[in-house]
mmCIF file of C-alpha atoms in Angstrom:
data_model
loop_
_atom_site.group_PDB
_atom_site.id
_atom_site.type_symbol
_atom_site.label_atom_id
_atom_site.label_comp_id
_atom_site.label_asym_id
_atom_site.label_seq_id
_atom_site.Cartn_x
_atom_site.Cartn_y
_atom_site.Cartn_z
ATOM 1 C CA MET A 158 -2.986 19.013 -22.093
ATOM 2 C CA SER A 159 -1.675 15.430 -22.110
ATOM 3 C CA ILE A 160 -2.041 12.968 -19.227
ATOM 4 C CA GLY A 161 1.704 13.342 -18.541
ATOM 5 C CA ASP A 162 1.354 17.125 -18.298
ATOM 6 C CA LEU A 163 -1.640 16.773 -15.999
ATOM 7 C CA ASP A 164 0.228 14.251 -13.849
ATOM 8 C CA TYR A 165 3.191 16.590 -13.532
ATOM 9 C CA SER A 166 0.984 19.582 -12.699
ATOM 10 C CA TRP A 167 -0.644 17.568 -9.884
ATOM 11 C CA PHE A 168 2.767 16.496 -8.676
ATOM 12 C CA GLU A 169 4.080 20.050 -8.782
ATOM 13 C CA TRP A 170 1.068 21.383 -6.864
ATOM 14 C CA VAL A 171 1.497 18.826 -4.030
ATOM 15 C CA ASN A 172 5.294 18.873 -3.926
ATOM 16 C CA SER A 173 5.422 22.678 -3.927
ATOM 17 C CA LYS A 174 3.909 22.585 -0.415
ATOM 18 C CA ALA A 175 6.898 20.582 0.864
ATOM 19 C CA ASP A 176 9.857 22.217 2.577
ATOM 20 C CA HIS A 177 7.790 25.105 3.993
ATOM 21 C CA ASN A 178 6.597 23.707 7.331
ATOM 22 C CA VAL A 179 9.082 21.577 9.298
ATOM 23 C CA PHE A 180 6.399 19.885 11.420
ATOM 24 C CA LEU A 181 4.294 18.906 8.408
ATOM 25 C CA ASP A 182 7.380 17.765 6.511
ATOM 26 C CA HIS A 183 8.365 15.468 9.390
ATOM 27 C CA ILE A 184 4.875 13.949 9.400
ATOM 28 C CA MET A 185 5.084 13.350 5.654
ATOM 29 C CA ILE A 186 8.562 11.845 5.954
ATOM 30 C CA PHE A 187 7.269 9.511 8.682
ATOM 31 C CA PHE A 188 4.342 8.451 6.491
ATOM 32 C CA ALA A 189 6.517 8.083 3.374
ATOM 33 C CA ASP A 190 9.383 6.123 4.913
ATOM 34 C CA TYR A 191 8.402 4.570 8.247
ATOM 35 C CA LEU A 192 4.657 3.918 8.463
ATOM 36 C CA GLN A 193 5.000 0.960 6.108
ATOM 37 C CA TYR A 194 6.592 -0.941 9.008
ATOM 38 C CA ALA A 195 3.353 -0.607 10.994
ATOM 39 C CA PHE A 196 1.579 -2.458 8.183
ATOM 40 C CA ALA A 197 4.194 -5.229 8.251
ATOM 41 C CA LEU A 198 3.935 -5.411 12.049
ATOM 42 C CA LEU A 199 0.157 -5.651 11.763
ATOM 43 C CA LEU A 200 0.471 -8.793 9.637
ATOM 44 C CA VAL A 201 2.842 -10.364 12.161
ATOM 45 C CA VAL A 202 0.528 -9.505 15.076
ATOM 46 C CA LEU A 203 -2.539 -10.836 13.231
ATOM 47 C CA PHE A 204 -0.738 -14.097 12.567
ATOM 48 C CA LEU A 205 0.486 -14.445 16.162
ATOM 49 C CA ILE A 206 -2.742 -13.614 18.034
ATOM 50 C CA ASN A 207 -4.606 -16.422 16.221
ATOM 51 C CA ARG A 208 -8.190 -15.471 16.993
ATOM 52 C CA ASN A 209 -11.222 -14.398 14.995
ATOM 53 C CA TYR A 210 -9.687 -15.645 11.739
ATOM 54 C CA SER A 211 -6.773 -13.225 12.157
ATOM 55 C CA ARG A 212 -4.350 -15.695 10.569
ATOM 56 C CA VAL A 213 -6.582 -15.967 7.514
ATOM 57 C CA ILE A 214 -6.581 -12.167 7.247
ATOM 58 C CA ALA A 215 -2.792 -12.056 7.595
ATOM 59 C CA MET A 216 -2.394 -14.776 4.958
ATOM 60 C CA GLN A 217 -4.803 -13.030 2.579
ATOM 61 C CA ALA A 218 -3.015 -9.705 2.949
ATOM 62 C CA GLY A 219 0.382 -11.338 2.526
ATOM 63 C CA PHE A 220 -0.735 -13.189 -0.587
ATOM 64 C CA ALA A 221 -2.260 -10.009 -2.083
ATOM 65 C CA LEU A 222 0.980 -8.181 -1.308
ATOM 66 C CA VAL A 223 3.129 -10.777 -3.085
ATOM 67 C CA LEU A 224 0.801 -10.751 -6.109
ATOM 68 C CA GLY A 225 0.865 -6.949 -6.191
ATOM 69 C CA PHE A 226 4.659 -6.818 -6.136
ATOM 70 C CA ALA A 227 4.821 -9.454 -8.886
ATOM 71 C CA VAL A 228 2.519 -7.370 -11.091
ATOM 72 C CA ASN A 229 4.658 -4.282 -10.399
ATOM 73 C CA ARG A 230 7.786 -6.168 -11.514
ATOM 74 C CA VAL A 231 6.122 -7.240 -14.748
ATOM 75 C CA ILE A 232 5.008 -3.663 -15.462
ATOM 76 C CA ARG A 233 8.523 -2.352 -14.787
ATOM 77 C CA PHE A 234 9.980 -4.944 -17.128
ATOM 78 C CA PHE A 235 8.090 -3.298 -20.002
ATOM 79 C CA PHE A 236 7.844 0.288 -18.812
ATOM 80 C CA PHE A 237 10.459 2.436 -17.039
ATOM 81 C CA ARG A 238 9.585 5.856 -15.697
ATOM 82 C CA ASP A 239 12.106 8.223 -14.143
ATOM 83 C CA ARG A 240 11.363 9.447 -10.665
ATOM 84 C CA PRO A 241 10.341 13.103 -10.361
ATOM 85 C CA PHE A 242 13.666 14.165 -8.839
ATOM 86 C CA VAL A 243 15.535 12.730 -11.848
ATOM 87 C CA SER A 244 13.559 14.665 -14.453
ATOM 88 C CA HIS A 245 12.578 17.829 -12.588
ATOM 89 C CA GLU A 246 13.579 20.289 -9.921
ATOM 90 C CA VAL A 247 11.657 19.066 -6.845
ATOM 91 C CA ASN A 248 11.507 19.443 -3.084
ATOM 92 C CA GLN A 249 12.949 16.005 -2.295
ATOM 93 C CA LEU A 250 12.649 15.274 1.424
ATOM 94 C CA VAL A 251 13.841 11.642 1.454
ATOM 95 C CA GLU A 252 16.693 9.826 -0.237
ATOM 96 C CA HIS A 253 15.715 7.327 -2.900
ATOM 97 C CA SER A 254 17.345 5.307 -5.641
ATOM 98 C CA THR A 255 16.709 6.211 -9.265
ATOM 99 C CA SER A 256 14.729 3.010 -9.871
ATOM 100 C CA SER A 257 11.506 3.075 -11.876
ATOM 101 C CA SER A 258 8.798 5.224 -10.373
ATOM 102 C CA PHE A 259 5.792 3.456 -11.902
ATOM 103 C CA PRO A 260 3.886 1.921 -10.170
ATOM 104 C CA SER A 261 4.511 2.708 -6.505
ATOM 105 C CA ASP A 262 5.434 -0.324 -4.384
ATOM 106 C CA HIS A 263 4.560 1.603 -1.210
ATOM 107 C CA ALA A 264 1.045 2.332 -2.480
ATOM 108 C CA THR A 265 0.619 -1.252 -3.679
ATOM 109 C CA ALA A 266 1.642 -2.661 -0.300
ATOM 110 C CA ALA A 267 -0.397 -0.224 1.789
ATOM 111 C CA PHE A 268 -3.557 -0.707 -0.254
ATOM 112 C CA ALA A 269 -3.194 -4.491 -0.593
ATOM 113 C CA ILE A 270 -3.044 -4.791 3.197
ATOM 114 C CA ALA A 271 -5.580 -2.071 4.046
ATOM 115 C CA PHE A 272 -8.114 -3.238 1.475
ATOM 116 C CA THR A 273 -7.823 -6.842 2.673
ATOM 117 C CA ILE A 274 -8.618 -5.612 6.192
ATOM 118 C CA ILE A 275 -11.560 -3.609 4.825
ATOM 119 C CA LEU A 276 -12.905 -6.642 2.923
ATOM 120 C CA CYS A 277 -12.593 -8.819 6.042
ATOM 121 C CA GLY A 278 -14.745 -6.372 8.004
ATOM 122 C CA SER A 279 -12.314 -5.462 10.751
ATOM 123 C CA ARG A 280 -13.369 -2.837 13.288
ATOM 124 C CA THR A 281 -10.095 -1.031 12.519
ATOM 125 C CA ARG A 282 -10.622 -1.047 8.736
ATOM 126 C CA TYR A 283 -11.115 2.707 8.367
ATOM 127 C CA ILE A 284 -7.964 3.500 10.328
ATOM 128 C CA TRP A 285 -5.848 1.300 8.045
ATOM 129 C CA GLY A 286 -7.572 2.743 4.975
ATOM 130 C CA ILE A 287 -6.753 6.301 6.069
ATOM 131 C CA LEU A 288 -3.160 5.328 6.850
ATOM 132 C CA ALA A 289 -2.816 3.789 3.359
ATOM 133 C CA ILE A 290 -4.055 7.030 1.800
ATOM 134 C CA GLY A 291 -1.568 8.925 3.974
ATOM 135 C CA ILE A 292 1.320 6.771 2.779
ATOM 136 C CA ALA A 293 0.277 7.236 -0.847
ATOM 137 C CA PHE A 294 -0.093 11.021 -0.587
ATOM 138 C CA SER A 295 3.152 11.426 1.325
ATOM 139 C CA ARG A 296 5.164 9.745 -1.436
ATOM 140 C CA VAL A 297 4.187 12.596 -3.764
ATOM 141 C CA TRP A 298 4.762 15.214 -1.060
ATOM 142 C CA VAL A 299 8.350 14.077 -0.429
ATOM 143 C CA GLY A 300 9.136 14.097 -4.152
ATOM 144 C CA VAL A 301 9.691 10.432 -5.024
ATOM 145 C CA HIS A 302 6.495 9.602 -6.985
ATOM 146 C CA TYR A 303 4.096 11.172 -9.424
ATOM 147 C CA PRO A 304 0.361 10.946 -8.624
ATOM 148 C CA LEU A 305 -0.231 8.412 -11.433
ATOM 149 C CA ASP A 306 2.456 6.160 -9.918
ATOM 150 C CA ILE A 307 0.488 6.237 -6.681
ATOM 151 C CA MET A 308 -2.877 5.680 -8.349
ATOM 152 C CA ALA A 309 -1.540 2.703 -10.314
ATOM 153 C CA GLY A 310 0.033 1.190 -7.193
ATOM 154 C CA ALA A 311 -3.127 1.716 -5.132
ATOM 155 C CA LEU A 312 -5.324 0.239 -7.854
ATOM 156 C CA ASN A 313 -3.016 -2.758 -8.151
ATOM 157 C CA GLY A 314 -3.182 -3.299 -4.371
ATOM 158 C CA ILE A 315 -6.984 -3.057 -4.356
ATOM 159 C CA ILE A 316 -7.341 -5.451 -7.302
ATOM 160 C CA MET A 317 -4.955 -8.001 -5.778
ATOM 161 C CA ALA A 318 -6.692 -7.787 -2.379
ATOM 162 C CA SER A 319 -10.075 -8.309 -4.064
ATOM 163 C CA PHE A 320 -8.791 -11.183 -6.216
ATOM 164 C CA THR A 321 -7.266 -12.874 -3.180
ATOM 165 C CA HIS A 322 -10.318 -12.355 -0.967
ATOM 166 C CA TYR A 323 -13.066 -13.248 -3.448
ATOM 167 C CA ILE A 324 -11.345 -15.857 -5.596
ATOM 168 C CA VAL A 325 -8.165 -17.409 -4.191
ATOM 169 C CA PHE A 326 -9.335 -17.813 -0.589
ATOM 170 C CA LYS A 327 -12.784 -19.043 -1.689
ATOM 171 C CA LEU A 328 -11.431 -22.016 -3.643
ATOM 172 C CA LYS A 329 -12.992 -25.231 -2.347
ATOM 173 C CA PRO A 330 -9.691 -27.105 -1.829
ATOM 174 C CA LEU A 331 -8.525 -24.323 0.513
ATOM 175 C CA ASN A 332 -11.693 -24.114 2.670
ATOM 176 C CA PRO A 333 -10.812 -27.016 5.034
ATOM 177 C CA ILE A 334 -7.347 -25.557 5.556
ATOM 178 C CA PHE A 335 -8.586 -22.086 6.519
ATOM 179 C CA GLU A 336 -11.404 -23.475 8.674
ATOM 180 C CA SER A 337 -8.898 -25.438 10.771
ATOM 181 C CA THR A 338 -8.098 -24.216 14.282
ATOM 182 C CA PHE A 339 -4.598 -23.246 13.159
ATOM 183 C CA PHE A 340 -6.061 -20.524 10.924
ATOM 184 C CA SER A 341 -9.496 -19.798 12.397
ATOM 185 C CA GLY A 342 -8.211 -19.277 15.925
ATOM 186 C CA ARG A 343 -9.992 -19.377 19.253
ATOM 187 C CA ASN A 344 -13.202 -17.557 18.226
ATOM 188 C CA THR A 345 -15.300 -18.119 15.145
ATOM 189 C CA THR A 346 -16.279 -14.536 14.341
ATOM 190 C CA ARG A 347 -14.371 -12.833 11.549
ATOM 191 C CA ASN A 348 -13.773 -9.533 13.321
ATOM 192 C CA PHE A 349 -10.703 -8.383 15.212
#
């Protein structure tokens, strides 16, 4: 069995559960289409509250997000993959364009933000991590991504969050900027 066959069998197993329970389908639709806005709102709130290095966290997550999307664009330039609903009979619960499926932008964004929050040691880190997993899983459930699309997007988000946290934001020229009151906020602990 090839990796493509295995990927499709995983997709088929998850997607076959869709369109059988209206309540569960609505939850998955919410996760797949609307929960991403909570992540965007989180970054805005972190930037606005300006305490406990929240602006640094927001900037890190935003930078990781931009890097992740840039990597996705480069991958799509060289590799196009049809979405599941283009190539197969699926239970499609949300409308989507026929753009390239690989890798998932939703998974990249959710994991870039959630993993940045995890790396920064936030008290809410596990909540955001679980929500990112929920977004990723729901994209397969609603029929717009294969599991490997999700895994690639999540891995990209994690790598970009790690690169941003451990390398970009540790560069000596940037330290005085992020230690300033504008970024560090009213408290000096790195926990929100």
